[in-house]
């Protein structure tokens, strides 16, 4: 696994622990020789991930739609920046470039991005791991809801079991390195 897509907030959140962890994540990924794929922005946790990875000598590839470039939200110092037409193209390009996907804290966009990738994994569109970095129990209520979807018969347990979560980036990367994709929902594609 060489590339890791990070989905996270374009805001920093109201608890400094989110920024502290994003800095550690970027630094750790750089130290491990991983290239970060992310949404290309310079604000919030997105900017923190990019800056900390670059400062630690790592590579960062951004993928951003033209409308956000036009609003001057693109990070100006990335290793590589892909400018695409739409948000749909952005997600598809990130999925193409990444070997795995991690969600740090964020809002609706972060949730939408990680859930789309998890859905694609279930359908066999890709066979890549997905995870939540559960900083300060940010995702615990959501993880409980995912368990409820298993308990009520809407999600197969094998897919929930392969949606990793931890407070530790090290643990998530270890799980990614040993990842064996479950059989897709409708059989092998």
Short mmCIF file of C-alpha atoms in Angstrom, two decimals:
data_model
loop_
_atom_site.label_atom_id
_atom_site.label_comp_id
_atom_site.label_asym_id
_atom_site.label_seq_id
_atom_site.Cartn_x
_atom_site.Cartn_y
_atom_site.Cartn_z
CA UNK A 1 0.00 0.00 0.00
CA UNK A 2 1.61 3.19 -1.21
CA UNK A 3 -1.20 5.76 -1.30
CA UNK A 4 -3.77 6.65 1.32
CA UNK A 5 -6.79 8.86 0.68
CA UNK A 6 -7.71 11.07 3.59
CA UNK A 7 -11.22 12.47 3.92
CA UNK A 8 -11.58 15.18 6.56
CA UNK A 9 -13.08 18.54 7.35
CA UNK A 10 -12.44 21.74 5.47
CA UNK A 11 -12.84 23.28 8.93
CA UNK A 12 -10.60 22.57 11.93
CA UNK A 13 -13.41 21.82 14.36
CA UNK A 14 -13.73 23.38 17.79
CA UNK A 15 -11.41 21.03 19.71
CA UNK A 16 -7.64 21.44 19.23
CA UNK A 17 -7.22 17.65 19.49
CA UNK A 18 -8.49 17.32 15.91
CA UNK A 19 -5.70 19.53 14.54
CA UNK A 20 -3.10 17.81 16.76
CA UNK A 21 -4.09 14.39 15.46
CA UNK A 22 -4.25 15.56 11.84
CA UNK A 23 -0.68 16.86 12.19
CA UNK A 24 0.45 13.52 13.62
CA UNK A 25 -1.33 11.61 10.85
CA UNK A 26 0.34 13.64 8.11
CA UNK A 27 3.75 13.29 9.70
CA UNK A 28 3.31 9.55 10.28
CA UNK A 29 2.16 8.89 6.73
CA UNK A 30 5.19 10.78 5.39
CA UNK A 31 7.53 8.85 7.69
CA UNK A 32 6.02 5.59 6.43
CA UNK A 33 6.61 6.62 2.81
CA UNK A 34 2.90 6.85 2.03
CA UNK A 35 1.61 9.35 -0.50
CA UNK A 36 -1.44 11.24 0.74
CA UNK A 37 -4.37 11.66 -1.65
CA UNK A 38 -6.87 14.25 -0.49
CA UNK A 39 -9.32 16.90 -1.66
CA UNK A 40 -6.71 19.51 -2.54
CA UNK A 41 -7.81 22.23 -0.12
CA UNK A 42 -5.73 24.50 2.05
CA UNK A 43 -8.25 25.08 4.87
CA UNK A 44 -9.23 23.16 7.99
CA UNK A 45 -8.02 19.64 8.68
CA UNK A 46 -7.45 19.23 4.94
CA UNK A 47 -4.79 21.93 5.02
CA UNK A 48 -3.29 20.52 8.22
CA UNK A 49 -2.92 17.05 6.67
CA UNK A 50 -1.28 18.47 3.54
CA UNK A 51 1.04 20.83 5.42
CA UNK A 52 2.18 18.26 8.01
CA UNK A 53 2.82 15.61 5.34
CA UNK A 54 4.81 18.02 3.19
CA UNK A 55 6.78 19.36 6.18
CA UNK A 56 7.77 15.79 7.04
CA UNK A 57 9.08 15.25 3.50
CA UNK A 58 6.08 13.33 2.19
CA UNK A 59 4.17 13.54 -1.07
CA UNK A 60 0.67 14.97 -1.29
CA UNK A 61 -1.64 14.70 -4.28
CA UNK A 62 -4.72 16.90 -4.28
CA UNK A 63 -7.85 16.46 -6.36
CA UNK A 64 -10.09 19.52 -6.49
CA UNK A 65 -12.97 20.71 -8.65
CA UNK A 66 -12.59 23.89 -10.69
CA UNK A 67 -15.23 25.73 -8.65
CA UNK A 68 -13.10 25.43 -5.50
CA UNK A 69 -9.95 26.47 -7.35
CA UNK A 70 -11.84 29.53 -8.55
CA UNK A 71 -12.64 30.35 -4.91
CA UNK A 72 -8.88 30.20 -4.16
CA UNK A 73 -9.25 27.19 -1.87
CA UNK A 74 -6.65 25.01 -3.62
CA UNK A 75 -3.45 24.33 -1.70
CA UNK A 76 -0.62 26.05 -3.60
CA UNK A 77 2.31 23.81 -2.59
CA UNK A 78 1.25 20.23 -3.28
CA UNK A 79 3.39 17.61 -4.94
CA UNK A 80 0.69 17.27 -7.57
CA UNK A 81 -2.75 18.83 -8.08
CA UNK A 82 -5.47 17.38 -10.30
CA UNK A 83 -8.17 19.88 -11.25
CA UNK A 84 -11.42 18.21 -12.27
CA UNK A 85 -14.81 19.48 -13.39
CA UNK A 86 -17.13 18.09 -10.70
CA UNK A 87 -17.24 16.63 -7.21
CA UNK A 88 -18.16 13.29 -8.78
CA UNK A 89 -14.98 13.36 -10.85
CA UNK A 90 -13.02 14.31 -7.75
CA UNK A 91 -14.19 11.25 -5.83
CA UNK A 92 -13.63 8.93 -8.79
CA UNK A 93 -10.09 10.25 -9.29
CA UNK A 94 -9.30 9.90 -5.59
CA UNK A 95 -10.62 6.33 -5.67
CA UNK A 96 -8.45 5.59 -8.70
CA UNK A 97 -5.29 6.98 -7.05
CA UNK A 98 -5.72 5.58 -3.54
CA UNK A 99 -4.93 2.14 -2.13
CA UNK A 100 -7.11 2.76 0.95
CA UNK A 101 -9.36 5.39 2.54
CA UNK A 102 -9.36 6.95 6.01
CA UNK A 103 -11.90 9.41 7.41
CA UNK A 104 -10.75 11.86 10.05
CA UNK A 105 -13.35 14.12 11.69
CA UNK A 106 -15.40 16.19 9.29
CA UNK A 107 -18.92 17.03 8.22
CA UNK A 108 -21.33 15.94 5.53
CA UNK A 109 -18.71 15.86 2.75
CA UNK A 110 -16.38 13.65 4.77
CA UNK A 111 -19.17 11.24 5.62
CA UNK A 112 -20.41 11.13 2.05
CA UNK A 113 -16.91 10.42 0.72
CA UNK A 114 -16.04 7.58 3.10
CA UNK A 115 -19.48 5.98 2.79
CA UNK A 116 -19.28 6.02 -0.99
CA UNK A 117 -15.93 4.23 -0.88
CA UNK A 118 -17.23 1.71 1.66
CA UNK A 119 -20.27 1.10 -0.57
CA UNK A 120 -18.02 0.63 -3.60
CA UNK A 121 -15.99 -1.92 -1.61
CA UNK A 122 -19.17 -3.84 -0.74
CA UNK A 123 -20.22 -3.88 -4.39
CA UNK A 124 -16.78 -4.97 -5.59
CA UNK A 125 -16.20 -1.77 -7.58
CA UNK A 126 -12.87 -1.75 -5.76
CA UNK A 127 -11.34 -4.08 -3.16
CA UNK A 128 -9.67 -1.43 -1.00
CA UNK A 129 -9.91 -0.92 2.77
CA UNK A 130 -11.82 1.89 4.48
CA UNK A 131 -11.43 3.20 8.03
CA UNK A 132 -12.48 5.83 10.53
CA UNK A 133 -9.77 7.46 12.64
CA UNK A 134 -11.92 7.78 15.75
CA UNK A 135 -10.28 10.81 17.35
CA UNK A 136 -11.74 11.65 20.75
CA UNK A 137 -14.64 9.21 20.09
CA UNK A 138 -15.82 11.47 17.25
CA UNK A 139 -17.18 8.53 15.24
CA UNK A 140 -18.41 6.33 18.12
CA UNK A 141 -22.12 7.21 17.67
CA UNK A 142 -21.83 6.56 13.93
CA UNK A 143 -20.07 3.25 14.52
CA UNK A 144 -22.90 2.30 16.89
CA UNK A 145 -25.37 3.11 14.10
CA UNK A 146 -23.41 0.92 11.68
CA UNK A 147 -23.63 -1.92 14.23
CA UNK A 148 -27.37 -1.35 14.39
CA UNK A 149 -27.60 -1.74 10.60
CA UNK A 150 -25.94 -5.14 11.03
CA UNK A 151 -28.20 -6.11 13.96
CA UNK A 152 -31.32 -5.18 11.98
CA UNK A 153 -30.27 -7.04 8.83
CA UNK A 154 -29.42 -4.12 6.55
CA UNK A 155 -25.64 -4.59 6.47
CA UNK A 156 -23.83 -7.90 6.27
CA UNK A 157 -21.47 -8.39 9.21
CA UNK A 158 -18.47 -9.09 6.97
CA UNK A 159 -18.67 -5.55 5.57
CA UNK A 160 -18.95 -3.91 8.98
CA UNK A 161 -16.06 -6.05 10.22
CA UNK A 162 -13.93 -4.76 7.34
CA UNK A 163 -14.76 -1.11 8.02
CA UNK A 164 -11.88 -0.46 10.39
CA UNK A 165 -11.84 2.06 13.19
CA UNK A 166 -9.26 3.06 15.75
CA UNK A 167 -7.83 6.07 17.56
CA UNK A 168 -4.43 5.02 16.20
CA UNK A 169 -3.20 5.73 12.68
CA UNK A 170 -0.55 3.07 13.27
CA UNK A 171 -3.21 0.43 13.96
CA UNK A 172 -5.23 1.43 10.90
CA UNK A 173 -2.20 1.24 8.61
CA UNK A 174 -1.32 -2.17 10.05
CA UNK A 175 -4.85 -3.38 9.28
CA UNK A 176 -4.57 -1.91 5.79
CA UNK A 177 -1.28 -3.74 5.16
CA UNK A 178 -2.89 -7.06 6.15
CA UNK A 179 -6.22 -6.39 4.44
CA UNK A 180 -8.06 -9.21 2.73
CA UNK A 181 -11.20 -7.88 1.07
CA UNK A 182 -14.44 -9.70 1.84
CA UNK A 183 -16.34 -11.22 -1.04
CA UNK A 184 -18.46 -8.49 -2.68
CA UNK A 185 -22.15 -8.29 -1.85
CA UNK A 186 -23.36 -9.82 -5.10
CA UNK A 187 -20.46 -12.24 -5.57
CA UNK A 188 -17.14 -11.89 -7.30
CA UNK A 189 -17.18 -9.21 -10.01
#
